[in-house]
Amino acid sequence: MLQKTIASPVSLEGIGVHSGKMCRIKILPAPEDYGIIFARTDLTENNIIPADYKNVSSTTLCTRLSNEFGASISVVEHLCAALYGLGISNAVVNVEGDEIPILDGSSEIFVREIMSVGLKNQSKARKILKIEKTVRVENGEKWSSLSAADHLEINLSCDFTKKSLKTAPFSYVFLQDSFAKEIAPARTFGFWEDLKYIRENNLANGASLENTVVFDSQGRALNEGHLRFENEPIRHKILDIIGDLSLSQYLIIGRYDGFCSGHELNNMLLKKTIGV
Ligand SMILES: [Zn+2]
């Protein structure tokens, strides 16, 4: 499989879920072996932040990347999932501000906008990480693992019974053709009862029913209209996993299994698999 970049630049803007302020990004083509690189255009120096799992500085509610000078970008996972899902491994993402716009809480708009300008095949082969032995990480009862397989396959179970939300385990075999339809539209979700804590801690000033599916204490979505999938929450967790695994900068050939795993375990898993 060949490396790919975006065919021409794309600009996007929208509210930042943490700051509640307008954020702007521009995705630009990049040469082979460049990787995905964020550039904070509002900073005059030391503003380059590679999308690398070693640069993950926080995993509270989202994945944040920071460089050695302290410049950071938050909420990278849905954009990174879109790029990975489309097979793009080289791009520059100019960011005005310190977070990526949340848009509708999924990867759908990123995918749509990128596809509107198209992809460009490059001549070098994509870097591949073939998992050969099982690596597992855990935190309390949560765990995740990578093991050998012929393709990237993600198997996840979640337990939200305390929140009255039923979620059956879900398996997704990663294919660039199916990502846009099966995973990219699944939106961020949260629980009404957690909103107080989030608001009091100044964590999600831009969160709204426009960008988050909010479930009440009976497990019912408060958003108007239907869920995009009957199992939209677990599909969104898989979207997040794809975004987090993309920070390996490899096309991963292996099987991911997880129970209640999130951004923190995904990062621990890459560190244990590839090295710190
Ligand atoms: Zn997410």
Coordinates of C-alpha atoms in Angstrom, one line a residue, residues 4-214:
K4 CA -1.0 9.1 0.6
T5 CA -1.5 12.8 1.3
I6 CA -4.4 15.2 0.7
A7 CA -4.6 16.4 -2.9
S8 CA -5.0 20.1 -2.0
P9 CA -5.5 22.3 1.1
V10 CA -8.8 22.2 3.1
S11 CA -9.9 24.7 5.7
L12 CA -12.4 24.0 8.5
E13 CA -13.6 26.0 11.5
G14 CA -15.9 25.4 14.4
I15 CA -16.3 25.6 18.2
G16 CA -13.6 24.0 20.4
V17 CA -15.3 21.6 22.8
H18 CA -13.1 22.7 25.7
S19 CA -12.7 26.4 25.2
G20 CA -16.1 27.1 23.6
K21 CA -14.2 29.4 21.3
M22 CA -14.0 29.4 17.5
C23 CA -11.0 27.3 16.2
R24 CA -9.7 27.2 12.7
I25 CA -7.6 24.5 10.9
K26 CA -6.1 24.1 7.5
I27 CA -5.0 20.6 6.3
L28 CA -2.2 20.8 3.7
P29 CA -0.4 18.2 1.5
A30 CA 3.0 17.0 2.8
P31 CA 5.8 15.0 1.2
E32 CA 6.5 11.3 1.7
D33 CA 7.7 10.1 5.1
Y34 CA 6.6 13.4 6.6
G35 CA 4.0 12.0 8.9
I36 CA 1.1 14.0 10.3
I37 CA 2.4 17.3 11.8
F38 CA 0.4 19.9 13.7
A39 CA 1.6 23.5 13.5
R40 CA 0.2 26.2 15.9
T41 CA 0.0 29.2 13.6
D42 CA -0.9 31.5 16.5
L43 CA 2.5 30.9 18.0
T44 CA 5.6 32.5 16.4
E45 CA 8.1 29.8 17.5
N46 CA 8.5 26.3 18.7
N47 CA 5.0 25.6 17.3
I48 CA 5.5 22.2 15.6
I49 CA 3.8 19.2 17.2
P50 CA 4.1 15.8 15.5
A51 CA 1.1 13.5 15.8
D52 CA 3.2 10.9 17.7
Y53 CA 2.1 8.8 20.6
K54 CA 5.2 9.9 22.5
N55 CA 3.9 13.4 22.4
V56 CA 0.6 12.6 24.2
S57 CA 0.5 14.8 27.3
S58 CA -3.0 14.3 28.6
T59 CA -5.8 11.7 28.0
T60 CA -8.5 13.3 30.2
L61 CA -11.7 13.4 28.1
C62 CA -9.6 13.7 24.9
T63 CA -6.1 13.1 23.6
R64 CA -3.8 16.1 23.9
L65 CA -0.4 16.4 22.2
S66 CA 2.4 18.6 23.4
N67 CA 5.9 19.4 22.2
E68 CA 9.0 19.8 24.3
F69 CA 8.4 23.6 24.5
G70 CA 5.0 23.2 26.0
A71 CA 2.9 24.0 23.0
S72 CA -0.1 21.8 22.8
I73 CA -3.1 20.7 20.7
S74 CA -6.2 19.1 22.2
V75 CA -8.9 16.9 20.8
V76 CA -6.8 15.5 18.0
E77 CA -8.3 12.0 17.9
H78 CA -11.3 12.6 15.6
L79 CA -9.2 14.3 12.9
C80 CA -6.4 11.8 13.3
A81 CA -9.0 9.0 12.9
A82 CA -10.3 10.6 9.7
L83 CA -6.8 10.9 8.2
Y84 CA -6.0 7.3 9.2
G85 CA -9.3 6.0 8.1
L86 CA -8.7 7.5 4.6
G87 CA -5.2 6.2 4.5
I88 CA -3.5 9.6 4.7
S89 CA -0.1 9.3 6.5
N90 CA 1.4 12.7 5.4
A91 CA -0.2 16.1 6.1
V92 CA 0.5 19.4 7.8
V93 CA -2.4 20.6 10.0
N94 CA -2.2 24.3 10.7
V95 CA -4.1 25.2 13.8
E96 CA -5.1 28.6 15.1
G97 CA -5.5 28.0 18.8
D98 CA -4.9 25.0 21.0
E99 CA -7.7 22.6 20.0
I100 CA -9.2 21.0 16.9
P101 CA -12.8 22.0 16.3
I102 CA -15.3 19.4 17.6
L103 CA -17.7 20.0 14.6
D104 CA -20.5 17.4 15.0
G105 CA -18.5 15.3 17.5
S106 CA -17.6 12.7 14.9
S107 CA -15.1 12.3 12.0
E108 CA -17.8 12.6 9.3
I109 CA -17.2 16.3 8.4
F110 CA -13.4 15.8 8.3
V111 CA -13.9 12.9 6.0
R112 CA -16.3 14.7 3.8
E113 CA -14.1 17.8 3.4
I114 CA -11.0 15.8 2.8
M115 CA -12.8 13.7 0.2
S116 CA -14.1 16.8 -1.5
V117 CA -10.5 17.7 -2.6
G118 CA -9.4 14.1 -2.8
L119 CA -6.3 12.1 -2.0
K120 CA -2.9 11.9 -3.7
N121 CA -1.0 8.6 -3.9
Q122 CA 2.7 8.9 -3.3
S123 CA 5.4 6.6 -4.5
K124 CA 6.8 5.2 -1.3
A125 CA 5.1 2.3 0.5
R126 CA 3.2 2.9 3.8
K127 CA 5.1 2.0 6.9
I128 CA 3.6 -1.1 8.5
L129 CA 3.7 -2.4 12.0
K130 CA 2.9 -6.1 12.1
I131 CA 2.1 -7.3 15.6
E132 CA 3.8 -10.6 16.3
K133 CA 3.3 -11.2 20.0
T134 CA 0.6 -10.2 22.3
V135 CA 1.0 -7.1 24.4
R136 CA -1.5 -6.2 27.1
V137 CA -2.0 -3.3 29.4
E138 CA -4.5 -2.8 32.2
N139 CA -5.8 -0.3 34.6
G140 CA -8.1 -1.7 37.3
E141 CA -10.6 -3.8 35.5
K142 CA -10.1 -2.0 32.2
W143 CA -7.6 -3.5 29.7
S144 CA -6.6 -3.6 26.1
S145 CA -4.2 -5.7 24.0
L146 CA -2.7 -6.0 20.6
S147 CA -2.0 -9.5 19.1
A148 CA -1.2 -11.1 15.8
A149 CA -3.7 -11.0 12.9
D150 CA -3.8 -10.6 9.2
H151 CA -5.4 -7.2 9.2
L152 CA -6.4 -4.5 11.7
E153 CA -9.4 -5.7 13.7
I154 CA -10.8 -4.0 16.7
N155 CA -12.9 -5.8 19.3
L156 CA -14.3 -3.8 22.1
S157 CA -16.7 -4.3 25.0
C158 CA -17.8 -1.5 27.3
D159 CA -19.8 -1.6 30.5
F160 CA -22.1 1.4 31.0
T161 CA -24.7 -0.5 33.0
K162 CA -24.1 1.9 35.9
K163 CA -25.3 4.6 33.5
S164 CA -28.3 2.4 32.4
L165 CA -26.9 2.2 28.8
K166 CA -26.8 -1.2 27.2
T167 CA -23.9 -1.8 24.8
A168 CA -23.2 -5.1 23.1
P169 CA -19.6 -5.9 22.2
F170 CA -18.6 -4.7 18.8
S171 CA -16.0 -5.9 16.3
Y172 CA -14.8 -3.9 13.4
V173 CA -12.4 -5.0 10.7
F174 CA -10.6 -1.9 9.5
L175 CA -11.1 -1.2 5.8
Q176 CA -10.7 2.2 4.2
D177 CA -13.8 1.6 2.2
S178 CA -16.0 1.0 5.2
F179 CA -14.5 3.5 7.7
A180 CA -16.4 6.5 6.2
K181 CA -19.7 4.8 6.5
E182 CA -19.4 2.5 9.5
I183 CA -17.3 4.4 12.0
A184 CA -16.7 8.1 11.0
P185 CA -20.3 9.3 11.6
A186 CA -20.4 8.0 15.2
R187 CA -20.5 11.0 17.6
T188 CA -19.0 11.7 20.9
F189 CA -21.3 10.9 23.8
G190 CA -21.7 11.7 27.5
F191 CA -24.1 11.4 30.4
W192 CA -26.4 14.1 31.7
E193 CA -25.4 13.3 35.3
D194 CA -21.7 13.9 34.5
L195 CA -22.4 17.3 33.0
K196 CA -22.3 19.1 36.4
Y197 CA -18.8 17.8 37.1
I198 CA -17.6 18.7 33.7
R199 CA -19.1 22.2 33.9
E200 CA -17.7 22.8 37.4
N201 CA -14.3 21.8 36.3
N202 CA -14.3 24.0 33.3
L203 CA -13.7 21.0 31.0
A204 CA -16.2 21.2 28.1
N205 CA -17.4 24.8 27.7
G206 CA -18.2 24.1 24.0
A207 CA -20.1 20.8 24.6
S208 CA -23.7 20.9 23.4
L209 CA -26.3 18.6 21.9
E210 CA -24.9 19.8 18.5
N211 CA -21.7 17.9 19.1
T212 CA -22.4 15.4 21.8
V213 CA -25.0 12.6 22.2
V214 CA -26.1 13.0 25.8

